[in-house]
Amino acid sequence: MRLRALLDTDALGLRLLGGEDELDRTVRGVMTTDLRDPSRYLSGGELVLTGLAWRRDATDSDPFVRILAQAGVAALAAGEAELGDIPEDLLVACARHRLPLFAVHESVAFATITEHVVRQVSGERAGDLAAVVDRHRRMMTAGPAGGGPDVVLDLLGSDLDLRAWVLSPTGRLIAGPKANAPELPPETCAALAAEHLSATRAGRRAPHRVLLGATTYSLFPIRGGGRSPQGTRDIRETVLSEWLLAVETDAGDWPEERLDLLYGVTQLIAVERDRRDAARTVRRRLAQEVLELVQAGAAPAEIAARLRVAAPVLLPGSGAAPHWQVVVASVDWQGYDLETGGTAQSLLEEVLVDPLSTGPDPSDRIAVAHTGEEAIALIPLPAVSTEHDGSEQGVHADTLLDAIRAPLTSGLDDDGRVTLGVSAPVHSAEGLRGALEEARHARRVAAARPGRVCAAGHQELASHVLLLPFVPDDVRRAFTARLLDPLRDYDGRHRAELIPTLEAFLDCDGSWTRCASRLHLHVNTLRYRVGRIEQLTGRDLSRLEDKLDFFLALRMS
């Protein structure tokens, strides 16, 4: 119950003396005391009743109130039967420590207030447990049309005054209350998902408390069995696939009964998660069949026939067979021998929703298969057209990267990596094999880059830079040392800035005037520096081959 409700009950005879701004505090119990230090009997959230027998003079008020405030009590109610008006020093102390203060009229017994508070708190607790049963009944009897996370979250808001949201491991907002609650900003969703991932990886016990600005959130994992452990499964097998419940409250000091309520809610939402996974079974099987045909070298006509079956399922009403695109993802836990294809599959099914979102259930457009090490998404596109800048429509590597980089980079720690590769759209079964290899090759390019989360698209496969990540490290070091070490040594001794000069010269396509202008040098000074570079390396910067060697050495250094 709220403190404000105490003032609305005339029979209690309470008069507010201070702390009007704190009346939304929750009262979880009641305690009567005249001890000078009652802290060992306090657990937080109590309404403390006192006859002021502990007070001998004005100096006693501040220590007493400080002890109550540090224990987290909800408010102090002082009786007027013994001293009459409440002493001014007590009002000052309560104001200093932001503790609401009530005066209890001499005609009201403390037992009356205690009985009222206990009855209200017990009634709310019983109501909480009844609400769990009712939610479970609604979820089980309403089916897909009437159940779902939104219904449960609305009930949390209306019955318990708790605002809550369901998020994916990448921070995608899956569900939220429909009434009296704004949607969480994307940056808040990403921060909460990252904190949940990091806390789960660290093995911290839920709920995880997060302070963002002035708002505290409590994060509860959504997994089968609620609070049940994952058996012998490694947490790395599930951490990138489980949803989370973010509640706008500090549940750190909640009693077990109230925590059980929230864990019960996560179980109900887990039922919806299982329903969605079951609905994906047909799409997963279609993707697996197409993938097996492509990898087995089946005839294009056989693959095309299977795609014609898949098209109406993945893109209802599309008419003619759509264009297709392939995305490949891999999750790697360094030092752990785990088959992570299933984890990558769940991750792709979550992250591919937003770029393709249409209709009430946009995930219906996604078919993802997986092997032991990777997940492969088969994405139908209703049309492939060219924009004014010549870029093709469809899923882009940068879009996927933006959707997952922030939460996963900060939550994967030092041993986890996610890499993705995206193919160009193709319009026939003949092109699907090439699209698969293109997506796989792009993923290998992404894997060669530094960082926890990396992605590459088909556009990058046409660049010479593609070759660099696949050059062995010892060859790269020897090549760059042979060309650049003489220049670095010379710069170290003479501060001649030959390396920056070389970079600018190549960037200006060998133009003397443009390079001199960029470096704010006279052209003769630039010619001297370039001559020194050629002398130290034995190369000729007027030759295309030598320019290319220097360019590659700088990119690999």
Tab-separated table of N, CA, C and O in Angstrom, residues 266-326:
chain	number	residue	atom	x	y	z
A	266	THR	N	7.250	-14.333	-15.771
A	266	THR	CA	8.221	-14.742	-16.801
A	266	THR	C	7.879	-16.123	-17.349
A	266	THR	O	8.103	-16.394	-18.535
A	267	GLN	N	7.320	-16.996	-16.508
A	267	GLN	CA	6.915	-18.314	-16.998
A	267	GLN	C	5.772	-18.202	-18.004
A	267	GLN	O	5.737	-18.922	-19.007
A	268	LEU	N	4.839	-17.285	-17.729
A	268	LEU	CA	3.729	-17.102	-18.663
A	268	LEU	C	4.237	-16.568	-20.001
A	268	LEU	O	3.777	-16.983	-21.066
A	269	ILE	N	5.175	-15.627	-19.941
A	269	ILE	CA	5.728	-15.091	-21.182
A	269	ILE	C	6.543	-16.155	-21.906
A	269	ILE	O	6.592	-16.203	-23.143
A	270	ALA	N	7.198	-17.037	-21.139
A	270	ALA	CA	7.946	-18.130	-21.758
A	270	ALA	C	7.028	-19.041	-22.561
A	270	ALA	O	7.435	-19.608	-23.581
A	271	VAL	N	5.783	-19.180	-22.102
A	271	VAL	CA	4.807	-19.969	-22.870
A	271	VAL	C	4.595	-19.349	-24.242
A	271	VAL	O	4.541	-20.039	-25.268
A	272	GLU	N	4.479	-18.013	-24.280
A	272	GLU	CA	4.320	-17.326	-25.562
A	272	GLU	C	5.564	-17.487	-26.423
A	272	GLU	O	5.480	-17.657	-27.638
A	273	ARG	N	6.731	-17.433	-25.803
A	273	ARG	CA	7.967	-17.630	-26.551
A	273	ARG	C	8.002	-19.022	-27.186
A	273	ARG	O	8.374	-19.195	-28.352
A	274	ASP	N	7.597	-20.018	-26.411
A	274	ASP	CA	7.565	-21.381	-26.950
A	274	ASP	C	6.565	-21.492	-28.102
A	274	ASP	O	6.803	-22.220	-29.075
A	275	ARG	N	5.437	-20.766	-27.982
A	275	ARG	CA	4.443	-20.808	-29.058
A	275	ARG	C	5.025	-20.228	-30.338
A	275	ARG	O	4.829	-20.765	-31.428
A	276	ARG	N	5.754	-19.113	-30.218
A	276	ARG	CA	6.356	-18.505	-31.405
A	276	ARG	C	7.413	-19.418	-32.010
A	276	ARG	O	7.533	-19.527	-33.236
A	277	ASP	N	8.195	-20.079	-31.155
A	277	ASP	CA	9.198	-21.004	-31.672
A	277	ASP	C	8.539	-22.155	-32.416
A	277	ASP	O	9.022	-22.599	-33.469
A	278	ALA	N	7.423	-22.654	-31.870
A	278	ALA	CA	6.724	-23.749	-32.538
A	278	ALA	C	6.182	-23.308	-33.893
A	278	ALA	O	6.185	-24.076	-34.866
A	279	ALA	N	5.733	-22.040	-33.978
A	279	ALA	CA	5.201	-21.536	-35.246
A	279	ALA	C	6.294	-21.413	-36.301
A	279	ALA	O	6.004	-21.383	-37.502
A	280	ARG	N	7.526	-21.333	-35.861
A	280	ARG	CA	8.637	-21.221	-36.818
A	280	ARG	C	9.097	-22.574	-37.346
A	280	ARG	O	9.973	-22.635	-38.207
A	281	THR	N	8.533	-23.651	-36.833
A	281	THR	CA	9.012	-24.978	-37.207
A	281	THR	C	8.914	-25.218	-38.705
A	281	THR	O	9.858	-25.731	-39.339
A	282	VAL	N	7.777	-24.860	-39.305
A	282	VAL	CA	7.592	-25.090	-40.741
A	282	VAL	C	8.603	-24.287	-41.540
A	282	VAL	O	9.223	-24.795	-42.488
A	283	ARG	N	8.799	-23.023	-41.167
A	283	ARG	CA	9.743	-22.185	-41.902
A	283	ARG	C	11.177	-22.699	-41.751
A	283	ARG	O	11.953	-22.680	-42.702
A	284	ARG	N	11.517	-23.161	-40.565
A	284	ARG	CA	12.856	-23.713	-40.359
A	284	ARG	C	13.056	-24.960	-41.223
A	284	ARG	O	14.128	-25.149	-41.806
A	285	ARG	N	12.027	-25.801	-41.302
A	285	ARG	CA	12.149	-27.024	-42.097
A	285	ARG	C	12.300	-26.697	-43.579
A	285	ARG	O	13.105	-27.325	-44.293
A	286	LEU	N	11.541	-25.692	-44.054
A	286	LEU	CA	11.682	-25.291	-45.457
A	286	LEU	C	13.091	-24.802	-45.744
A	286	LEU	O	13.698	-25.154	-46.768
A	287	ALA	N	13.628	-23.962	-44.855
A	287	ALA	CA	14.981	-23.462	-45.061
A	287	ALA	C	15.991	-24.600	-45.055
A	287	ALA	O	16.931	-24.621	-45.857
A	288	GLN	N	15.803	-25.557	-44.151
A	288	GLN	CA	16.727	-26.688	-44.068
A	288	GLN	C	16.692	-27.511	-45.351
A	288	GLN	O	17.739	-27.926	-45.872
A	289	GLU	N	15.488	-27.733	-45.893
A	289	GLU	CA	15.377	-28.522	-47.121
A	289	GLU	C	16.034	-27.815	-48.295
A	289	GLU	O	16.745	-28.437	-49.099
A	290	VAL	N	15.798	-26.501	-48.429
A	290	VAL	CA	16.419	-25.745	-49.526
A	290	VAL	C	17.927	-25.757	-49.383
A	290	VAL	O	18.667	-25.963	-50.352
A	291	LEU	N	18.415	-25.565	-48.151
A	291	LEU	CA	19.857	-25.545	-47.914
A	291	LEU	C	20.493	-26.885	-48.272
A	291	LEU	O	21.555	-26.937	-48.911
A	292	GLU	N	19.848	-27.983	-47.888
A	292	GLU	CA	20.399	-29.302	-48.195
A	292	GLU	C	20.451	-29.538	-49.698
A	292	GLU	O	21.418	-30.122	-50.210
A	293	LEU	N	19.424	-29.082	-50.428
A	293	LEU	CA	19.444	-29.233	-51.886
A	293	LEU	C	20.579	-28.434	-52.510
A	293	LEU	O	21.291	-28.918	-53.396
A	294	VAL	N	20.771	-27.204	-52.044
A	294	VAL	CA	21.828	-26.350	-52.599
A	294	VAL	C	23.200	-26.953	-52.318
A	294	VAL	O	24.061	-27.029	-53.204
A	295	GLN	N	23.417	-27.411	-51.081
A	295	GLN	CA	24.731	-27.942	-50.721
A	295	GLN	C	25.004	-29.293	-51.380
A	295	GLN	O	26.165	-29.650	-51.592
A	296	ALA	N	23.938	-30.027	-51.701
A	296	ALA	CA	24.124	-31.322	-52.352
A	296	ALA	C	24.312	-31.191	-53.858
A	296	ALA	O	24.494	-32.197	-54.555
A	297	GLY	N	24.233	-29.988	-54.398
A	297	GLY	CA	24.406	-29.781	-55.837
A	297	GLY	C	23.209	-30.220	-56.646
A	297	GLY	O	23.366	-30.670	-57.792
A	298	ALA	N	22.006	-30.094	-56.070
A	298	ALA	CA	20.802	-30.491	-56.790
A	298	ALA	C	20.589	-29.634	-58.025
A	298	ALA	O	21.108	-28.510	-58.127
A	299	ALA	N	19.822	-30.134	-58.961
A	299	ALA	CA	19.543	-29.401	-60.187
A	299	ALA	C	18.758	-28.132	-59.868
A	299	ALA	O	17.925	-28.122	-58.960
A	300	PRO	N	19.014	-27.040	-60.595
A	300	PRO	CA	18.275	-25.794	-60.352
A	300	PRO	C	16.763	-25.978	-60.400
A	300	PRO	O	16.038	-25.323	-59.650
A	301	ALA	N	16.268	-26.862	-61.272
A	301	ALA	CA	14.827	-27.066	-61.363
A	301	ALA	C	14.269	-27.634	-60.061
A	301	ALA	O	13.165	-27.268	-59.619
A	302	GLU	N	15.026	-28.522	-59.398
A	302	GLU	CA	14.572	-29.111	-58.142
A	302	GLU	C	14.571	-28.052	-57.033
A	302	GLU	O	13.644	-27.988	-56.217
A	303	ILE	N	15.619	-27.217	-57.011
A	303	ILE	CA	15.676	-26.141	-56.009
A	303	ILE	C	14.552	-25.136	-56.256
A	303	ILE	O	13.897	-24.680	-55.319
A	304	ALA	N	14.310	-24.813	-57.535
A	304	ALA	CA	13.250	-23.852	-57.865
A	304	ALA	C	11.890	-24.370	-57.427
A	304	ALA	O	11.049	-23.602	-56.932
A	305	ALA	N	11.643	-25.664	-57.567
A	305	ALA	CA	10.365	-26.241	-57.143
A	305	ALA	C	10.191	-26.102	-55.636
A	305	ALA	O	9.100	-25.807	-55.145
A	306	ARG	N	11.282	-26.293	-54.898
A	306	ARG	CA	11.186	-26.173	-53.438
A	306	ARG	C	10.973	-24.713	-53.046
A	306	ARG	O	10.255	-24.413	-52.091
A	307	LEU	N	11.600	-23.792	-53.763
A	307	LEU	CA	11.411	-22.369	-53.482
A	307	LEU	C	9.977	-21.932	-53.759
A	307	LEU	O	9.443	-21.062	-53.069
A	308	ARG	N	9.353	-22.537	-54.779
A	308	ARG	CA	7.959	-22.182	-55.075
A	308	ARG	C	7.037	-22.618	-53.941
A	308	ARG	O	6.016	-21.974	-53.665
A	309	VAL	N	7.391	-23.697	-53.257
A	309	VAL	CA	6.621	-24.132	-52.087
A	309	VAL	C	6.854	-23.175	-50.919
A	309	VAL	O	5.942	-22.831	-50.172
A	310	ALA	N	8.092	-22.708	-50.777
A	310	ALA	CA	8.440	-21.841	-49.646
A	310	ALA	C	7.873	-20.442	-49.798
A	310	ALA	O	7.507	-19.807	-48.808
A	311	ALA	N	7.786	-19.937	-51.040
A	311	ALA	CA	7.397	-18.542	-51.255
A	311	ALA	C	6.049	-18.188	-50.647
A	311	ALA	O	5.936	-17.187	-49.929
A	312	PRO	N	4.976	-18.962	-50.868
A	312	PRO	CA	3.680	-18.579	-50.271
A	312	PRO	C	3.685	-18.638	-48.746
A	312	PRO	O	2.931	-17.924	-48.090
A	313	VAL	N	4.526	-19.500	-48.166
A	313	VAL	CA	4.578	-19.617	-46.707
A	313	VAL	C	5.280	-18.411	-46.107
A	313	VAL	O	4.848	-17.837	-45.103
A	314	LEU	N	6.379	-17.997	-46.755
A	314	LEU	CA	7.182	-16.902	-46.199
A	314	LEU	C	6.674	-15.540	-46.621
A	314	LEU	O	6.859	-14.556	-45.904
A	315	LEU	N	6.039	-15.460	-47.776
A	315	LEU	CA	5.590	-14.168	-48.278
A	315	LEU	C	4.204	-14.332	-48.891
A	315	LEU	O	4.042	-14.351	-50.107
A	316	PRO	N	3.173	-14.474	-48.044
A	316	PRO	CA	1.817	-14.700	-48.563
A	316	PRO	C	1.376	-13.591	-49.510
A	316	PRO	O	1.648	-12.410	-49.292
A	317	GLY	N	0.706	-14.003	-50.578
A	317	GLY	CA	0.204	-13.024	-51.532
A	317	GLY	C	1.239	-12.471	-52.471
A	317	GLY	O	0.980	-11.507	-53.188
A	318	SER	N	2.423	-13.078	-52.511
A	318	SER	CA	3.477	-12.522	-53.353
A	318	SER	C	3.282	-12.849	-54.826
A	318	SER	O	3.927	-12.232	-55.674
A	319	GLY	N	2.434	-13.831	-55.128
A	319	GLY	CA	2.222	-14.189	-56.525
A	319	GLY	C	3.426	-14.923	-57.072
A	319	GLY	O	3.726	-16.037	-56.690
A	320	ALA	N	4.141	-14.286	-57.999
A	320	ALA	CA	5.329	-14.899	-58.591
A	320	ALA	C	6.392	-15.099	-57.517
A	320	ALA	O	6.398	-14.442	-56.486
A	321	ALA	N	7.289	-16.036	-57.815
A	321	ALA	CA	8.371	-16.324	-56.868
A	321	ALA	C	9.170	-15.055	-56.604
A	321	ALA	O	9.560	-14.344	-57.534
A	322	PRO	N	9.415	-14.721	-55.346
A	322	PRO	CA	10.147	-13.496	-55.022
A	322	PRO	C	11.630	-13.660	-55.281
A	322	PRO	O	12.124	-14.722	-55.620
A	323	HIS	N	12.339	-12.561	-55.087
A	323	HIS	CA	13.798	-12.641	-55.061
A	323	HIS	C	14.222	-13.137	-53.687
A	323	HIS	O	13.448	-13.096	-52.733
A	324	TRP	N	15.464	-13.594	-53.605
A	324	TRP	CA	15.943	-14.193	-52.360
A	324	TRP	C	17.271	-13.575	-51.953
A	324	TRP	O	18.048	-13.123	-52.799
A	325	GLN	N	17.506	-13.596	-50.648
A	325	GLN	CA	18.769	-13.116	-50.108
A	325	GLN	C	19.188	-14.066	-48.987
A	325	GLN	O	18.339	-14.672	-48.318
A	326	VAL	N	20.488	-14.211	-48.794
A	326	VAL	CA	21.007	-15.139	-47.794
A	326	VAL	C	21.836	-14.370	-46.769
A	326	VAL	O	22.645	-13.511	-47.132
